[in-house]
PDB file of C-alpha atoms in Angstrom:
ATOM      1  CA  MET E   1      68.828 129.628 120.306  1.00 74.00           C
ATOM      2  CA  LEU E   2      69.941 126.164 119.151  1.00 74.00           C
ATOM      3  CA  ARG E   3      73.461 127.341 118.338  1.00 84.00           C
ATOM      4  CA  ALA E   4      73.765 129.011 121.718  1.00 83.00           C
ATOM      5  CA  LEU E   5      72.599 125.823 123.448  1.00 80.00           C
ATOM      6  CA  TYR E   6      75.099 123.759 121.505  1.00 84.00           C
ATOM      7  CA  ARG E   7      77.973 126.171 122.179  1.00 87.00           C
ATOM      8  CA  GLU E   8      77.257 126.255 125.870  1.00 86.00           C
ATOM      9  CA  HIS E   9      76.207 122.657 126.573  1.00 85.00           C
ATOM     10  CA  GLY E  10      77.260 120.588 123.524  1.00 86.00           C
ATOM     11  CA  GLY E  11      80.717 119.564 124.749  1.00 90.00           C
ATOM     12  CA  PRO E  12      79.715 118.451 128.249  1.00 90.00           C
ATOM     13  CA  LEU E  13      76.567 116.790 126.868  1.00 88.00           C
ATOM     14  CA  LEU E  14      78.580 114.838 124.298  1.00 89.00           C
ATOM     15  CA  GLY E  15      81.044 113.707 126.967  1.00 90.00           C
ATOM     16  CA  TYR E  16      78.203 112.549 129.200  1.00 90.00           C
ATOM     17  CA  VAL E  17      76.476 110.653 126.397  1.00 90.00           C
ATOM     18  CA  LEU E  18      79.761 109.078 125.289  1.00 90.00           C
ATOM     19  CA  ARG E  19      80.092 107.575 128.762  1.00 91.00           C
ATOM     20  CA  LEU E  20      76.499 106.335 128.628  1.00 89.00           C
ATOM     21  CA  THR E  21      76.937 104.721 125.209  1.00 88.00           C
ATOM     22  CA  GLY E  22      80.206 103.018 126.055  1.00 88.00           C
ATOM     23  CA  GLY E  23      82.240 105.275 123.779  1.00 88.00           C
ATOM     24  CA  ASP E  24      80.126 104.854 120.638  1.00 88.00           C
ATOM     25  CA  ARG E  25      80.702 108.275 119.126  1.00 91.00           C
ATOM     26  CA  THR E  26      78.189 107.902 116.304  1.00 92.00           C
ATOM     27  CA  GLN E  27      75.394 106.969 118.681  1.00 91.00           C
ATOM     28  CA  ALA E  28      76.446 109.692 121.121  1.00 91.00           C
ATOM     29  CA  GLU E  29      76.341 112.348 118.398  1.00 92.00           C
ATOM     30  CA  ASP E  30      72.892 111.144 117.340  1.00 92.00           C
ATOM     31  CA  VAL E  31      71.657 111.372 120.922  1.00 91.00           C
ATOM     32  CA  VAL E  32      73.079 114.881 121.367  1.00 91.00           C
ATOM     33  CA  GLN E  33      71.462 115.969 118.107  1.00 91.00           C
ATOM     34  CA  GLU E  34      68.096 114.521 119.133  1.00 91.00           C
ATOM     35  CA  THR E  35      68.377 116.110 122.580  1.00 90.00           C
ATOM     36  CA  LEU E  36      69.019 119.553 121.127  1.00 89.00           C
ATOM     37  CA  LEU E  37      66.249 119.045 118.586  1.00 89.00           C
ATOM     38  CA  ARG E  38      63.807 118.311 121.415  1.00 89.00           C
ATOM     39  CA  ALA E  39      64.969 121.430 123.246  1.00 87.00           C
ATOM     40  CA  TRP E  40      64.330 123.455 120.083  1.00 87.00           C
ATOM     41  CA  ARG E  41      60.864 121.898 119.602  1.00 88.00           C
ATOM     42  CA  HIS E  42      59.892 122.469 123.260  1.00 85.00           C
ATOM     43  CA  PRO E  43      61.417 125.778 124.366  1.00 84.00           C
ATOM     44  CA  GLU E  44      58.772 126.072 127.080  1.00 86.00           C
ATOM     45  CA  ALA E  45      60.446 123.174 128.922  1.00 80.00           C
ATOM     46  CA  LEU E  46      63.579 125.279 129.366  1.00 80.00           C
ATOM     47  CA  VAL E  47      61.903 128.366 130.820  1.00 84.00           C
ATOM     48  CA  GLY E  48      62.342 128.894 134.551  1.00 84.00           C
ATOM     49  CA  ARG E  49      64.702 125.968 135.169  1.00 83.00           C
ATOM     50  CA  PRO E  50      68.370 125.151 134.710  1.00 86.00           C
ATOM     51  CA  VAL E  51      68.939 124.001 131.126  1.00 87.00           C
ATOM     52  CA  ARG E  52      71.831 121.553 131.547  1.00 88.00           C
ATOM     53  CA  PRO E  53      70.072 119.121 133.924  1.00 89.00           C
ATOM     54  CA  TRP E  54      67.078 119.021 131.556  1.00 89.00           C
ATOM     55  CA  LEU E  55      69.358 118.295 128.567  1.00 90.00           C
ATOM     56  CA  PHE E  56      71.217 115.562 130.483  1.00 91.00           C
ATOM     57  CA  THR E  57      67.933 113.959 131.560  1.00 90.00           C
ATOM     58  CA  VAL E  58      66.560 113.963 128.008  1.00 91.00           C
ATOM     59  CA  ALA E  59      69.844 112.517 126.689  1.00 92.00           C
ATOM     60  CA  ARG E  60      69.864 109.787 129.350  1.00 93.00           C
ATOM     61  CA  ASN E  61      66.256 108.865 128.523  1.00 93.00           C
ATOM     62  CA  LEU E  62      67.127 108.656 124.821  1.00 92.00           C
ATOM     63  CA  VAL E  63      70.054 106.323 125.532  1.00 91.00           C
ATOM     64  CA  VAL E  64      67.890 104.117 127.771  1.00 90.00           C
ATOM     65  CA  ASP E  65      65.118 104.011 125.147  1.00 89.00           C
ATOM     66  CA  ALA E  66      67.606 103.057 122.419  1.00 87.00           C
ATOM     67  CA  HIS E  67      69.079 100.328 124.627  1.00 86.00           C
ATOM     68  CA  ARG E  68      65.637  98.898 125.357  1.00 86.00           C
ATOM     69  CA  ALA E  69      64.695  99.010 121.686  1.00 84.00           C
ATOM     70  CA  ARG E  70      67.855  97.117 120.710  1.00 81.00           C
ATOM     71  CA  ARG E  71      67.155  94.449 123.332  1.00 80.00           C
ATOM     72  CA  ALA E  72      63.576  94.051 122.106  1.00 82.00           C
ATOM     73  CA  ARG E  73      64.625  93.451 118.492  1.00 75.00           C
ATOM     74  CA  PRO E  74      66.957  90.838 117.055  1.00 69.00           C
ATOM     75  CA  PRO E  75      70.480  92.082 116.330  1.00 64.00           C
ATOM     76  CA  VAL E  76      70.957  93.980 113.101  1.00 59.00           C
ATOM     77  CA  THR E  77      73.082  92.250 110.483  1.00 61.00           C
ATOM     78  CA  ASP E  78      74.222  93.204 107.057  1.00 60.00           C
ATOM     79  CA  ILE E  79      71.175  91.884 105.235  1.00 59.00           C
ATOM     80  CA  ASP E  80      72.472  92.537 101.722  1.00 58.00           C
ATOM     81  CA  GLU E  81      75.634  90.557 102.362  1.00 59.00           C
ATOM     82  CA  GLN E  82      73.784  87.776 104.114  1.00 58.00           C
ATOM     83  CA  ALA E  83      71.059  87.583 101.460  1.00 59.00           C
ATOM     84  CA  ALA E  84      73.586  87.487  98.626  1.00 58.00           C
ATOM     85  CA  ALA E  85      75.527  84.648 100.222  1.00 56.00           C
ATOM     86  CA  THR E  86      72.402  82.723 101.133  1.00 54.00           C
ATOM     87  CA  ALA E  87      70.548  83.314  97.882  1.00 54.00           C
ATOM     88  CA  GLY E  88      73.483  82.277  95.737  1.00 56.00           C
ATOM     89  CA  SER E  89      74.120  79.063  97.600  1.00 60.00           C
ATOM     90  CA  ASP E  90      70.394  78.281  97.941  1.00 65.00           C
ATOM     91  CA  ASP E  91      69.808  78.696  94.209  1.00 72.00           C
ATOM     92  CA  ILE E  92      72.723  76.432  93.364  1.00 77.00           C
ATOM     93  CA  ASP E  93      71.697  73.860  95.968  1.00 76.00           C
ATOM     94  CA  ARG E  94      68.119  73.862  94.701  1.00 79.00           C
ATOM     95  CA  ALA E  95      69.268  73.445  91.103  1.00 81.00           C
ATOM     96  CA  LEU E  96      71.542  70.542  92.018  1.00 79.00           C
ATOM     97  CA  GLU E  97      68.796  68.878  94.037  1.00 82.00           C
ATOM     98  CA  SER E  98      66.265  69.239  91.226  1.00 83.00           C
ATOM     99  CA  TRP E  99      68.732  67.728  88.733  1.00 85.00           C
ATOM    100  CA  THR E 100      69.374  64.831  91.088  1.00 84.00           C
ATOM    101  CA  VAL E 101      65.640  64.260  91.591  1.00 84.00           C
ATOM    102  CA  ALA E 102      65.076  64.423  87.816  1.00 87.00           C
ATOM    103  CA  GLU E 103      67.808  61.806  87.294  1.00 88.00           C
ATOM    104  CA  ALA E 104      66.312  59.598  90.011  1.00 87.00           C
ATOM    105  CA  LEU E 105      62.851  59.939  88.435  1.00 89.00           C
ATOM    106  CA  ALA E 106      64.290  58.949  85.077  1.00 90.00           C
ATOM    107  CA  ASP E 107      65.583  55.715  86.647  1.00 90.00           C
ATOM    108  CA  LEU E 108      62.057  54.699  87.733  1.00 92.00           C
ATOM    109  CA  SER E 109      59.794  52.541  85.617  1.00 94.00           C
ATOM    110  CA  PRO E 110      57.471  54.504  83.299  1.00 94.00           C
ATOM    111  CA  GLN E 111      54.407  53.463  85.364  1.00 95.00           C
ATOM    112  CA  HIS E 112      55.941  54.625  88.656  1.00 94.00           C
ATOM    113  CA  ARG E 113      57.190  57.859  87.111  1.00 93.00           C
ATOM    114  CA  ALA E 114      53.752  58.612  85.605  1.00 94.00           C
ATOM    115  CA  VAL E 115      51.981  58.076  88.932  1.00 95.00           C
ATOM    116  CA  LEU E 116      54.411  60.374  90.791  1.00 92.00           C
ATOM    117  CA  VAL E 117      54.149  63.059  88.124  1.00 91.00           C
ATOM    118  CA  GLU E 118      50.359  63.020  88.316  1.00 93.00           C
ATOM    119  CA  THR E 119      50.039  62.929  92.102  1.00 93.00           C
ATOM    120  CA  TYR E 120      52.982  65.065  93.254  1.00 89.00           C
ATOM    121  CA  TYR E 121      53.982  67.342  90.400  1.00 88.00           C
ATOM    122  CA  ARG E 122      50.531  68.012  88.994  1.00 90.00           C
ATOM    123  CA  GLY E 123      48.885  67.869  92.421  1.00 91.00           C
ATOM    124  CA  ARG E 124      46.069  65.585  91.376  1.00 92.00           C
ATOM    125  CA  SER E 125      44.064  63.472  93.771  1.00 93.00           C
ATOM    126  CA  VAL E 126      44.085  59.681  93.517  1.00 93.00           C
ATOM    127  CA  ALA E 127      40.785  59.737  91.598  1.00 95.00           C
ATOM    128  CA  GLU E 128      42.009  62.442  89.190  1.00 94.00           C
ATOM    129  CA  ALA E 129      45.312  60.621  88.602  1.00 94.00           C
ATOM    130  CA  ALA E 130      43.448  57.367  88.016  1.00 95.00           C
ATOM    131  CA  GLU E 131      41.246  59.047  85.423  1.00 95.00           C
ATOM    132  CA  ALA E 132      44.208  60.752  83.706  1.00 94.00           C
ATOM    133  CA  LEU E 133      46.226  57.519  83.589  1.00 94.00           C
ATOM    134  CA  GLY E 134      43.268  55.269  82.768  1.00 95.00           C
ATOM    135  CA  ILE E 135      43.865  52.905  85.689  1.00 95.00           C
ATOM    136  CA  PRO E 136      41.849  52.068  88.830  1.00 95.00           C
ATOM    137  CA  PRO E 137      42.327  54.249  91.949  1.00 94.00           C
ATOM    138  CA  GLY E 138      43.663  51.279  93.944  1.00 95.00           C
ATOM    139  CA  THR E 139      46.397  50.818  91.351  1.00 95.00           C
ATOM    140  CA  VAL E 140      47.326  54.504  91.660  1.00 94.00           C
ATOM    141  CA  LYS E 141      47.665  54.078  95.430  1.00 95.00           C
ATOM    142  CA  SER E 142      49.849  50.981  95.246  1.00 95.00           C
ATOM    143  CA  ARG E 143      52.011  52.331  92.426  1.00 95.00           C
ATOM    144  CA  THR E 144      52.491  55.566  94.354  1.00 94.00           C
ATOM    145  CA  TYR E 145      53.619  53.612  97.415  1.00 95.00           C
ATOM    146  CA  TYR E 146      56.132  51.526  95.474  1.00 95.00           C
ATOM    147  CA  ALA E 147      57.233  54.465  93.323  1.00 93.00           C
ATOM    148  CA  LEU E 148      58.073  56.493  96.434  1.00 92.00           C
ATOM    149  CA  ARG E 149      60.086  53.603  97.860  1.00 93.00           C
ATOM    150  CA  ALA E 150      61.980  53.242  94.576  1.00 92.00           C
ATOM    151  CA  LEU E 151      62.560  57.007  94.389  1.00 90.00           C
ATOM    152  CA  LYS E 152      63.883  57.038  97.950  1.00 90.00           C
ATOM    153  CA  LEU E 153      66.364  54.286  97.095  1.00 90.00           C
ATOM    154  CA  ALA E 154      67.449  56.093  93.933  1.00 88.00           C
ATOM    155  CA  LEU E 155      67.997  59.313  95.902  1.00 86.00           C
ATOM    156  CA  GLU E 156      69.915  57.475  98.640  1.00 86.00           C
ATOM    157  CA  GLU E 157      72.222  56.029  95.984  1.00 85.00           C
ATOM    158  CA  ARG E 158      72.913  59.604  94.870  1.00 80.00           C
ATOM    159  CA  GLY E 159      73.504  60.743  98.447  1.00 80.00           C
ATOM    160  CA  LEU E 160      70.442  63.015  98.616  1.00 75.00           C
ATOM    161  CA  ALA E 161      67.942  61.244 100.861  1.00 63.00           C
ATOM    162  CA  PRO E 162      68.506  61.168 104.642  1.00 59.00           C
TER     163      PRO E 162
END
């Protein structure tokens, strides 16, 4: 049955779908294939009615559905290519930034560096950093303030800070 449908209606159906898809042959062939597959799955829909109008209607609905689906989603890009380009440059940029930050940290005084390491890199609270460093919490706060200012200047000198 499917072969007979294709022989009789395949050519005109493909031409019709090509016009609907703007000449995209791959999409048109997919639509024709799906249309014939639906005719095969639902032979009762073809009984007692002209077959070609039913096939053309199904094909048109498939094209409209595909168009709506494409509009509802962001455009498809070559993700592998994009990810490779982005990942490579991101990894290099991150490595360069971390080296620059490490150099800027090395330029800070040992007290400022220690406070920043405890509060930012180890994620400790002011009280925990004060206990770990053996200094009062107020000193941790003020050293953190001045250490961040000094770090910002060091990063600006290296062209990293905004």
